[in-house]
Coordinates of C-alpha atoms in Angstrom, one line a residue:
Chain H
M30 CA 68.4 64.3 31.2
S31 CA 65.8 66.7 32.4
Q32 CA 65.8 68.6 35.7
S33 CA 69.0 70.4 34.7
V34 CA 70.2 73.7 36.0
M35 CA 70.1 76.1 33.1
V36 CA 72.2 79.2 32.3
Y37 CA 71.0 81.9 30.0
T38 CA 74.2 83.4 28.8
E39 CA 75.1 86.9 27.5
I40 CA 76.7 87.2 24.2
R41 CA 77.3 90.8 22.9
N42 CA 78.2 91.4 19.4
G43 CA 79.8 87.7 19.1
V44 CA 81.6 88.1 22.4
I45 CA 80.8 86.0 25.4
H46 CA 80.5 88.2 28.4
P47 CA 82.4 86.8 31.3
V48 CA 79.3 86.7 33.6
S49 CA 78.2 83.7 31.5
Y50 CA 81.2 81.8 32.7
E51 CA 80.5 83.0 36.3
L52 CA 77.0 81.6 36.1
T53 CA 78.0 78.3 34.4
A54 CA 80.5 77.6 37.2
K55 CA 77.9 78.4 39.9
A56 CA 75.4 76.2 38.0
R57 CA 77.9 73.4 38.1
E58 CA 78.2 73.7 41.9
L59 CA 74.4 73.7 42.3
A60 CA 74.0 70.7 39.9
D61 CA 76.6 68.7 41.8
K62 CA 74.6 69.1 44.9
L63 CA 71.3 68.2 43.0
V64 CA 73.1 65.3 41.1
C65 CA 71.9 66.7 37.6
D66 CA 73.4 68.2 34.6
V67 CA 74.2 71.8 33.6
C68 CA 72.7 73.1 30.4
V69 CA 73.8 76.4 28.9
V70 CA 71.7 78.3 26.5
A71 CA 73.6 80.5 24.0
F72 CA 71.8 82.8 21.4
Y73 CA 74.1 84.3 18.8
D74 CA 74.6 85.1 15.2
T75 CA 78.5 85.0 15.0
L76 CA 80.8 83.9 17.9
Q77 CA 84.3 84.7 18.4
E78 CA 84.8 81.6 20.7
V79 CA 83.4 78.0 20.0
P80 CA 80.3 77.1 22.1
E81 CA 82.5 74.2 23.5
I82 CA 84.1 76.8 25.7
F83 CA 81.3 76.4 28.1
F84 CA 82.3 72.7 28.9
A85 CA 85.5 74.0 30.4
Y86 CA 83.6 75.9 33.0
G87 CA 81.2 73.1 34.0
A88 CA 78.5 72.7 31.3
D89 CA 77.3 69.2 30.2
R90 CA 75.3 70.5 27.3
V91 CA 75.1 73.8 25.2
I92 CA 71.9 74.5 23.5
A93 CA 73.3 76.6 20.6
A94 CA 70.7 78.8 18.8
Q95 CA 72.7 80.3 16.0
D96 CA 70.5 82.6 13.8
Q97 CA 70.8 86.0 12.2
C98 CA 67.9 87.2 14.2
F99 CA 70.3 87.4 17.2
S100 CA 72.7 89.6 15.5
L101 CA 71.2 92.7 17.2
F102 CA 69.4 92.2 20.5
N103 CA 65.6 92.0 20.4
Q104 CA 64.1 91.4 23.8
E105 CA 60.9 90.0 22.2
I106 CA 62.7 87.2 20.2
H107 CA 65.0 86.4 23.2
T108 CA 62.0 86.0 25.4
K109 CA 60.0 83.9 23.0
V110 CA 62.9 81.5 22.2
L111 CA 64.0 81.2 25.8
S112 CA 60.5 80.5 27.1
E113 CA 60.2 77.8 24.4
I114 CA 63.4 76.1 25.4
I115 CA 62.4 76.2 29.1
L116 CA 59.1 74.7 28.5
K117 CA 60.7 71.9 26.5
E118 CA 63.7 71.2 28.7
Q119 CA 61.8 71.7 32.1
P120 CA 64.9 72.7 34.0
Q121 CA 64.6 73.0 37.8
I122 CA 66.7 76.2 38.0
V123 CA 67.4 78.9 35.5
L124 CA 70.3 81.4 36.2
A125 CA 70.7 84.6 34.2
P126 CA 72.9 87.6 34.3
A127 CA 71.4 90.8 35.9
T128 CA 72.4 92.9 33.0
T129 CA 70.2 95.2 31.1
G130 CA 69.5 92.1 28.8
G131 CA 68.9 89.5 31.5
R132 CA 66.8 92.0 33.5
T133 CA 64.6 92.5 30.5
V134 CA 64.2 89.0 29.2
M135 CA 63.9 87.0 32.5
P136 CA 61.0 88.9 33.9
A137 CA 59.3 88.6 30.6
V138 CA 59.9 84.9 30.6
A139 CA 58.6 84.8 34.2
G140 CA 55.4 86.5 33.3
T141 CA 55.1 84.2 30.2
I142 CA 55.6 80.9 31.8
H143 CA 54.3 81.9 35.3
T144 CA 56.9 81.4 37.7
G145 CA 59.0 83.2 40.3
L146 CA 62.2 85.4 39.6
T147 CA 64.5 86.7 42.1
A148 CA 66.5 89.8 41.0
D149 CA 70.2 90.6 41.8
C150 CA 71.0 87.6 43.9
T151 CA 74.3 87.7 45.8
G152 CA 74.3 84.2 47.0
L153 CA 72.8 81.0 45.7
D154 CA 72.7 77.6 47.4
I155 CA 70.6 74.4 47.7
E156 CA 68.8 73.8 50.8
P157 CA 69.9 70.2 51.7
E158 CA 66.6 68.8 53.1
S159 CA 64.3 70.1 50.3
G160 CA 66.7 70.5 47.3
L161 CA 65.1 74.0 46.8
L162 CA 67.3 76.9 45.6
L163 CA 68.0 79.4 48.2
Q164 CA 68.3 82.8 46.6
T165 CA 69.9 85.6 48.7
R166 CA 69.5 89.3 47.6
P167 CA 70.0 92.6 49.3
A168 CA 66.9 94.4 50.2
I169 CA 65.9 97.8 51.4
G170 CA 69.0 99.5 50.0
G171 CA 71.3 96.7 51.1
N172 CA 70.4 97.1 54.7
I173 CA 69.1 93.6 55.0
M174 CA 69.8 90.4 53.2
A175 CA 66.6 88.4 52.2
T176 CA 66.7 84.7 51.5
I177 CA 64.0 83.8 48.9
K178 CA 62.6 80.4 47.9
T179 CA 60.4 79.4 44.9
P180 CA 58.7 76.5 46.6
N181 CA 55.9 75.5 44.2
H182 CA 56.6 76.9 40.7
R183 CA 59.3 75.7 38.3
P184 CA 61.8 76.6 37.2
Q185 CA 63.3 78.5 40.1
M186 CA 64.8 81.4 38.3
A187 CA 67.3 84.1 39.5
T188 CA 69.4 86.9 38.0
V189 CA 72.8 87.5 39.3
R190 CA 75.0 90.6 38.8
P191 CA 78.3 90.3 37.0
K192 CA 81.4 89.6 39.2
T193 CA 79.3 88.2 42.0
F194 CA 80.7 84.8 41.6
K195 CA 84.4 83.9 40.5
I196 CA 85.4 82.3 37.2
P197 CA 87.2 79.0 37.9
E198 CA 90.2 77.5 36.1
K199 CA 89.2 75.9 32.9
R200 CA 88.9 72.1 33.0
R201 CA 89.5 69.7 30.3
V202 CA 86.0 68.0 29.8
S203 CA 83.6 67.4 27.0
G204 CA 80.0 67.7 26.6
V205 CA 77.2 67.9 24.1
I206 CA 76.4 70.6 21.6
Q207 CA 72.7 70.7 20.8
P208 CA 71.7 73.0 18.0
F209 CA 68.5 74.7 18.3
E210 CA 66.6 75.8 15.2
V211 CA 64.7 79.1 15.7
D212 CA 61.6 78.8 13.7
D213 CA 59.9 81.7 11.8
S214 CA 56.9 82.0 14.3
M215 CA 59.4 83.0 17.1
K216 CA 61.0 85.6 14.9
Q217 CA 57.7 87.5 14.5
T218 CA 58.1 90.6 16.5
A219 CA 56.6 94.1 17.0
I220 CA 60.0 95.5 17.6
E221 CA 62.2 96.7 14.8
V222 CA 65.8 97.1 15.7
L223 CA 66.9 100.3 14.0
E224 CA 70.3 101.1 15.1
W225 CA 73.1 100.2 17.5
I226 CA 75.3 103.1 18.8
P227 CA 78.3 101.8 20.8
L228 CA 79.5 104.1 23.7
E229 CA 82.6 106.0 22.8
S230 CA 85.7 104.5 24.2
G231 CA 86.6 105.8 27.6
S232 CA 82.9 106.0 28.5
E233 CA 82.5 102.2 28.8
N234 CA 80.3 100.8 31.6
I235 CA 81.8 101.7 34.9
Q236 CA 80.5 98.4 36.3
D237 CA 83.3 96.7 34.4
R238 CA 86.1 98.7 36.1
D239 CA 88.3 97.4 38.9
V240 CA 88.6 101.0 40.4
I241 CA 86.0 103.7 40.4
V242 CA 86.5 107.3 41.4
S243 CA 83.2 109.0 42.5
G244 CA 82.4 112.5 43.3
G245 CA 79.5 114.2 44.9
K246 CA 78.0 117.6 45.7
G247 CA 81.1 118.3 47.9
L248 CA 83.1 119.0 44.9
K249 CA 81.1 122.2 44.8
R250 CA 81.5 122.6 41.0
K251 CA 81.4 120.6 37.8
E252 CA 85.2 121.2 37.2
G253 CA 85.8 119.2 40.4
F254 CA 85.5 116.1 38.3
K255 CA 88.6 117.2 36.3
L256 CA 90.6 116.7 39.6
L257 CA 89.0 113.2 40.1
Q258 CA 89.9 112.3 36.5
Q259 CA 93.5 112.8 37.4
L260 CA 93.2 110.4 40.2
A261 CA 91.2 107.9 38.1
D262 CA 93.8 108.1 35.3
L263 CA 96.3 106.5 37.7
F264 CA 94.4 103.4 38.0
Q265 CA 92.5 103.4 34.6
A266 CA 89.4 103.9 36.8
G267 CA 85.9 104.7 35.9
I268 CA 84.3 107.9 37.0
G269 CA 81.2 107.6 39.2
A270 CA 78.9 110.3 40.4
S271 CA 76.1 110.8 43.1
R272 CA 72.5 111.5 42.1
P273 CA 72.7 115.2 43.0
T274 CA 75.6 115.8 40.7
I275 CA 73.7 114.1 37.9
E276 CA 70.7 116.3 38.5
A277 CA 72.9 119.3 38.5
K278 CA 74.2 118.0 35.1
W279 CA 77.7 117.9 36.3
M280 CA 78.1 114.3 35.0
D281 CA 76.1 112.2 32.7
Y282 CA 73.6 109.5 33.8
P283 CA 75.7 106.5 32.8
H284 CA 78.0 107.5 35.6
Q285 CA 75.4 107.6 38.3
V286 CA 76.2 105.2 41.3
G287 CA 73.2 104.3 43.4
L288 CA 69.7 102.7 43.7
S289 CA 68.5 104.7 40.7
G290 CA 71.8 104.5 38.8
K291 CA 74.3 101.7 38.6
V292 CA 75.3 99.2 41.3
V293 CA 79.0 98.8 41.3
S294 CA 81.3 96.4 43.1
P295 CA 84.9 97.3 42.1
K296 CA 88.1 96.3 43.9
L297 CA 88.7 99.9 45.0
Y298 CA 86.0 102.6 45.3
F299 CA 86.7 106.3 46.1
A300 CA 83.8 108.3 47.4
I301 CA 84.9 112.0 47.3
G302 CA 82.7 114.7 48.5
I303 CA 79.8 112.1 48.9
S304 CA 77.8 112.4 52.2
G305 CA 76.5 108.9 51.8
A306 CA 72.7 108.9 51.2
V307 CA 71.2 105.4 51.6
Q308 CA 70.4 105.5 48.0
H309 CA 74.2 106.0 47.1
I310 CA 75.5 103.5 49.7
A311 CA 73.2 100.7 48.3
G312 CA 75.0 101.2 45.0
M313 CA 78.6 100.7 46.2
E314 CA 78.8 99.1 49.5
T315 CA 79.9 95.7 48.2
S316 CA 83.1 97.2 46.8
D317 CA 86.2 95.5 48.2
L318 CA 88.0 98.5 49.5
V319 CA 86.3 101.8 50.1
V320 CA 88.0 105.1 50.5
S321 CA 86.2 108.3 51.3
I322 CA 86.9 112.0 51.6
N323 CA 84.5 114.3 53.3
K324 CA 84.7 117.5 55.4
D325 CA 81.9 116.4 57.6
P326 CA 83.1 114.1 60.4
D327 CA 79.6 112.6 60.8
A328 CA 79.2 111.8 57.1
A329 CA 77.4 108.5 56.8
I330 CA 79.8 107.5 54.1
F331 CA 82.5 107.0 56.7
Q332 CA 80.4 104.2 58.2
V333 CA 80.8 102.1 55.1
S334 CA 84.5 103.1 54.4
D335 CA 87.8 101.3 55.2
Y336 CA 89.8 104.5 54.9
A337 CA 88.0 107.7 55.9
F338 CA 89.7 111.0 55.4
C339 CA 88.1 114.0 57.1
G340 CA 89.1 117.2 55.5
D341 CA 89.1 119.5 52.4
L342 CA 89.0 117.2 49.3
Y343 CA 90.7 119.9 47.3
E344 CA 93.8 119.5 49.6
I345 CA 93.6 115.7 50.1
V346 CA 93.1 114.5 46.5
P347 CA 96.2 116.2 45.1
K348 CA 98.3 114.7 47.9
M349 CA 96.8 111.3 47.0
I350 CA 97.6 111.8 43.4
A351 CA 101.2 112.6 44.4
V352 CA 101.6 109.7 46.5
F353 CA 99.9 107.2 44.3
S354 CA 101.7 108.2 41.2
G355 CA 104.9 107.4 43.0
L356 CA 103.5 104.0 43.9
L357 CA 102.5 103.3 40.4
S358 CA 105.8 104.3 38.7
D359 CA 107.6 102.0 41.4
R360 CA 105.4 99.2 40.1
I361 CA 106.2 100.1 36.4
D362 CA 109.9 100.0 37.3
E363 CA 109.4 96.6 38.9
T364 CA 107.7 95.2 35.8
E365 CA 110.4 96.7 33.7
S366 CA 113.1 95.0 35.7
E367 CA 111.3 91.7 35.6
K368 CA 111.4 92.0 31.8
H369 CA 115.1 92.5 31.9
V370 CA 115.7 89.4 34.1
Q371 CA 113.7 87.3 31.5
Chain F
M27 CA 45.3 107.5 22.1
K28 CA 45.3 105.9 25.4
I29 CA 48.3 106.0 27.7
A30 CA 48.5 104.2 31.1
V31 CA 51.3 105.1 33.7
L32 CA 52.0 102.5 36.3
I33 CA 53.3 104.0 39.5
K34 CA 54.4 103.1 43.0
Q35 CA 54.5 105.0 46.4
V36 CA 57.8 104.4 48.1
P37 CA 59.5 105.6 51.2
D38 CA 61.4 108.7 50.7
T39 CA 65.0 107.3 50.9
D40 CA 66.6 110.8 50.9
D41 CA 64.8 111.1 54.2
V42 CA 65.8 107.9 55.6
K43 CA 68.6 107.5 58.2
L44 CA 70.6 104.6 58.9
D45 CA 70.5 103.2 62.5
P46 CA 74.2 103.1 63.3
N47 CA 73.8 100.0 65.7
T48 CA 71.7 97.8 63.6
G49 CA 72.5 99.2 60.2
T50 CA 68.8 99.2 59.2
M51 CA 66.7 101.9 57.9
I52 CA 64.9 104.0 60.3
R53 CA 61.6 104.5 58.4
E54 CA 59.7 106.4 61.2
G55 CA 59.3 110.0 60.4
S56 CA 60.2 109.6 56.7
G57 CA 57.4 110.5 54.1
T58 CA 56.4 108.7 51.1
I59 CA 56.9 109.9 47.6
I60 CA 56.1 108.7 44.0
N61 CA 58.9 106.5 42.9
P62 CA 61.4 109.0 41.2
L63 CA 61.5 107.2 37.9
D64 CA 57.7 106.9 37.8
L65 CA 57.7 110.7 37.8
N66 CA 59.7 110.5 34.6
A67 CA 57.1 108.1 33.2
I68 CA 54.3 110.5 34.0
E69 CA 56.2 113.4 32.5
A70 CA 56.7 111.4 29.3
A71 CA 53.0 110.7 29.0
V72 CA 52.2 114.5 29.6
Q73 CA 54.6 115.4 26.8
I74 CA 53.3 112.9 24.4
K75 CA 49.8 114.2 25.1
R76 CA 50.9 117.8 24.7
N77 CA 52.6 117.1 21.2
R78 CA 49.7 115.2 19.8
I79 CA 47.0 116.5 17.5
N80 CA 44.6 113.7 18.1
P81 CA 43.0 113.2 21.5
C82 CA 45.0 111.4 24.1
S83 CA 44.2 110.5 27.6
I84 CA 46.5 109.5 30.5
T85 CA 45.4 107.0 33.2
V86 CA 47.6 106.6 36.2
I87 CA 47.3 103.2 38.0
T88 CA 48.8 102.1 41.3
M89 CA 48.5 99.0 43.6
G90 CA 48.8 99.8 47.2
P91 CA 47.3 100.6 50.5
P92 CA 44.4 103.1 50.6
N93 CA 46.8 105.9 51.4
A94 CA 48.4 105.4 47.9
Q95 CA 45.6 107.6 46.7
F96 CA 47.9 110.5 47.6
A97 CA 50.4 109.4 45.0
L98 CA 47.6 109.1 42.5
R99 CA 46.4 112.6 43.3
E100 CA 49.9 114.0 42.8
A101 CA 49.9 112.3 39.5
L102 CA 46.7 114.0 38.5
A103 CA 48.1 117.3 39.5
L104 CA 51.0 116.6 37.2
G105 CA 48.8 116.1 34.2
A106 CA 47.1 112.7 34.4
D107 CA 43.4 112.6 33.4
Q108 CA 42.2 109.7 35.6
A109 CA 43.4 107.6 38.3
V110 CA 42.8 103.9 39.3
L111 CA 43.7 102.6 42.9
L112 CA 44.1 98.9 43.2
T113 CA 43.6 98.2 46.8
D114 CA 42.6 95.1 48.6
R115 CA 44.1 93.2 51.7
K116 CA 44.1 90.2 49.5
F117 CA 46.8 92.0 47.4
A118 CA 49.1 92.4 50.4
G119 CA 52.5 90.6 50.3
A120 CA 52.6 90.2 46.6
D121 CA 56.0 89.6 44.9
S122 CA 56.8 91.0 41.5
W123 CA 54.8 88.3 39.7
A124 CA 51.6 88.7 41.8
T125 CA 51.9 92.5 41.6
A126 CA 52.2 92.3 37.7
K127 CA 49.2 90.0 37.7
V128 CA 47.0 92.6 39.4
L129 CA 48.3 95.4 37.3
A130 CA 47.9 93.4 33.9
E131 CA 44.4 92.4 34.8
S132 CA 43.5 96.1 35.8
L133 CA 44.9 97.2 32.4
K134 CA 42.7 94.7 30.6
K135 CA 39.7 95.8 32.7
T136 CA 40.1 99.4 32.2
G137 CA 41.1 98.7 28.8
G138 CA 42.5 99.6 25.2
Y139 CA 45.7 101.2 26.1
D140 CA 48.2 101.9 23.2
L141 CA 51.2 102.7 25.4
I142 CA 51.9 101.7 29.0
L143 CA 54.7 103.5 30.7
A144 CA 56.5 102.9 34.1
G145 CA 59.7 103.7 35.9
E146 CA 62.5 101.1 35.2
K147 CA 62.5 100.1 38.9
A148 CA 61.2 101.3 42.3
T149 CA 63.8 102.5 44.9
D150 CA 62.3 100.1 47.5
G151 CA 62.0 96.7 45.9
E152 CA 64.3 97.6 43.0
T153 CA 63.7 94.4 41.1
G154 CA 62.8 96.2 37.9
Q155 CA 60.8 93.1 37.1
V156 CA 57.0 94.2 37.2
G157 CA 57.2 96.2 34.0
P158 CA 58.3 93.3 31.7
E159 CA 56.2 90.9 33.6
V160 CA 53.1 93.0 33.0
A161 CA 54.0 93.2 29.2
A162 CA 54.4 89.4 29.0
M163 CA 51.0 88.8 30.8
L164 CA 49.5 91.2 28.2
S165 CA 51.4 89.4 25.4
I166 CA 52.8 92.9 24.3
P167 CA 56.3 93.9 23.6
C168 CA 58.3 95.8 26.2
A169 CA 61.4 98.0 26.1
T170 CA 63.3 98.7 29.2
Y171 CA 66.0 101.3 30.2
V172 CA 64.5 103.9 27.9
T173 CA 66.1 107.4 27.7
K174 CA 64.3 108.8 24.6
I175 CA 60.9 108.3 23.2
E176 CA 60.0 109.7 19.8
N177 CA 56.2 109.4 19.4
H178 CA 54.6 108.6 16.0
E179 CA 50.9 107.7 15.2
E180 CA 51.2 103.9 15.1
N181 CA 54.5 103.3 17.0
V182 CA 57.1 104.8 19.1
V183 CA 60.9 104.9 18.5
I184 CA 62.8 104.5 21.6
T185 CA 66.4 104.7 22.6
R186 CA 67.4 102.3 25.4
I187 CA 70.8 102.5 27.2
V188 CA 72.6 99.3 27.8
E189 CA 76.0 98.5 29.2
D190 CA 78.1 99.3 26.2
G191 CA 75.9 101.6 24.0
F192 CA 72.5 102.6 22.9
Q193 CA 69.8 100.7 21.0
R194 CA 67.1 102.5 18.9
Q195 CA 64.0 100.4 18.4
R196 CA 60.7 101.1 16.6
I197 CA 58.0 99.3 18.6
H198 CA 54.4 99.1 17.4
F199 CA 51.5 99.7 19.7
P200 CA 50.3 98.3 22.1
C201 CA 53.5 98.2 24.1
L202 CA 55.1 98.8 27.5
I203 CA 58.1 101.0 28.1
T204 CA 60.1 101.4 31.4
V205 CA 62.1 104.7 31.7
L206 CA 65.1 106.1 33.2
S207 CA 65.7 109.6 34.7
D208 CA 67.6 110.7 31.6
L209 CA 64.3 110.7 29.6
N210 CA 63.2 114.0 30.7
R211 CA 62.9 116.4 33.8
P212 CA 59.7 115.8 35.7
G213 CA 57.4 118.7 35.8
M214 CA 55.9 120.5 38.8
P215 CA 52.1 120.4 39.5
T216 CA 50.2 123.7 39.0
L217 CA 48.3 125.2 41.8
K218 CA 45.0 124.6 39.9
G219 CA 46.2 121.1 39.2
K220 CA 46.7 120.5 42.9
M221 CA 43.2 122.0 43.8
D222 CA 41.5 120.0 41.3
S223 CA 43.4 116.7 42.1
R224 CA 42.2 116.9 45.7
R225 CA 38.5 116.9 44.6
A226 CA 39.1 114.4 41.8
T227 CA 37.1 111.0 42.1
L228 CA 39.5 108.1 41.8
I229 CA 38.4 104.8 40.4
T230 CA 38.9 102.1 43.1
L231 CA 39.2 98.4 42.1
T232 CA 39.4 95.5 44.5
A233 CA 40.1 91.7 43.9
G234 CA 36.5 91.2 43.2
D235 CA 36.6 93.6 40.3
L236 CA 39.5 91.8 38.6
D237 CA 39.4 88.5 36.8
I238 CA 42.1 86.8 38.9
N239 CA 42.0 83.4 40.5
P240 CA 42.0 84.0 44.3
D241 CA 45.1 81.6 44.7
E242 CA 47.0 84.0 42.3
L243 CA 46.6 87.0 44.7
G244 CA 49.0 88.6 47.2
L245 CA 51.3 86.5 49.3
M246 CA 49.4 83.3 48.5
G247 CA 49.8 84.0 44.7
S248 CA 53.4 84.9 44.8
P249 CA 55.8 82.3 43.3
T250 CA 58.7 83.5 45.6
R251 CA 58.7 83.5 49.4
V252 CA 61.0 85.4 51.7
V253 CA 62.1 82.7 54.1
K254 CA 64.8 84.6 56.0
V255 CA 66.0 88.1 56.7
T256 CA 69.3 88.9 58.2
T257 CA 71.2 92.1 58.8
P258 CA 74.5 91.9 57.2
Q259 CA 77.4 92.3 59.7
K260 CA 79.2 95.5 58.9
T261 CA 82.7 94.1 58.6
R262 CA 84.6 97.2 57.8
K263 CA 86.9 98.6 60.3
T264 CA 87.2 102.2 59.4
K265 CA 90.4 103.9 59.8
R266 CA 89.9 107.5 60.2
Y267 CA 92.4 110.3 59.3
S268 CA 92.0 114.1 59.8
G269 CA 94.2 117.1 60.1
N270 CA 98.0 116.2 60.4
G271 CA 97.1 112.5 60.2
V272 CA 95.9 112.7 56.5
E273 CA 99.4 112.4 55.0
K274 CA 100.2 109.4 57.2
G275 CA 96.8 108.0 56.2
I276 CA 97.5 108.5 52.4
V277 CA 100.8 106.5 52.8
E278 CA 99.1 103.7 54.6
L279 CA 96.4 103.6 52.0
A280 CA 98.9 103.4 49.3
E281 CA 100.5 100.4 50.9
K282 CA 97.1 98.8 51.1
I283 CA 96.3 99.6 47.5
K284 CA 99.7 98.2 46.5
S285 CA 99.3 95.0 48.4
S286 CA 95.6 94.2 47.8
V287 CA 94.5 96.0 44.6
L288 CA 97.4 96.2 42.3
N289 CA 99.0 92.9 43.4
R290 CA 96.9 90.4 41.4

């Protein structure tokens, strides 16, 4: 069946990234409105799961391209193979993760096959009268939401940030696995992958954390981040930082939250000593719960906070640590007592 | 060696204030700047040129309104050798594909670049799509999120930072690279550079100079269309605490965290 909704999945070192399931489930929802099938594309060398796992999240078909050329990420090969599959399958929609991989491969595909691509969508739906994909994304630093259509070009393509959509319960359904042979011409590349250097543990991507503790220039000195680390340790939180602290070399670039750094959306975000430049707010305002501490009562960050503390962060943070560690030890006690009951 | 740097003039977001009633940006009174990551791209080109024995030229290119010439002049002052302004009312309203189309054709027209550099994304549109789209239209490889460039005669060895680590790749010329701010620290223009750039002659190209089908230009030629713009409702009800209220606030916050964040 043609006219499918296609998902370009993300598989890193043999592990399927959860965003792949999030997008498969979203594709299912869109495909049900369009009455068409969901086709998942998986590029991998080794796989810790079986490709059939995608059926549980709504895929009808999995195009499985297993080849050694996918052992280390090569954006040129991904672009060629995905473009080839899209031209052959003629899907009406392609969804892809807005990760460094998806945000590299998808625009290259769009340039190759001449169609539109909408980056970082936070909402996707089908317009009932036209059957067109409605792609909603934040624009101008998240101050407005723009709804975008791709009226005349196919497929309609969108990237979506991880954790934008929920992963549903697994279903017991079956589907079709279609092996895809990567021929040698697609493996010709001007890119030689030399080395893969994983981040040290503890410095993993802050975008994957449920809690982020961020610091700004209000810390006044680099050592202020040590205090934030104590707060972060209570929640196994990641450390974020505003652009000025990165420029002052208080913290490394992978920790930068904002337009020119990472856009994060954790369950709990602490903005400590951050005044709230538009460029920073755009990087964190979709967080579930925002807590800020600033000595300036007019700080812009307070406008996007649920809990705003006005005062000296060096007084407030230690108090928070004291109260929260009590809270967390209560919780451990509860879990312990539950174990005893069992 | 020929290097091209693609740049964009953007509103100075550090200047921009939020309107507390509408939640939109107040652009009036804010200046324009070269997109910050494009400054890193310019600096990378300048460093490559400085470290090469063989001749090397840097061409900086932008698409925009006539006043985008100021961004180009700043780039010249920073060390670019020549500047190309792509300006035409027909380019207006271009999405990332239609922007990339104009840039790609201008690169073909002015010709023969070994290395094309650009910032990973611009602070206004922030799609990050134009670089890889240009590369695809030129049928050359592209590396994104680059934090290190080691330059060789026939290729570059780049380090790109991704979610869970770093990739080192050797890429043969011609290629396109989009860079992050970790790459370098942008230089400052010299006084002489500033003076010279004011007098410099820019190359101006319009739609008629480029080999592009008229229906592939600007808004008309854009595959994507913005059909609706809404201002999101600011749904947060901010609870404020100060002075003696702080401790009470922390306890309330702790209850909230316990019930909503930890309780899953």
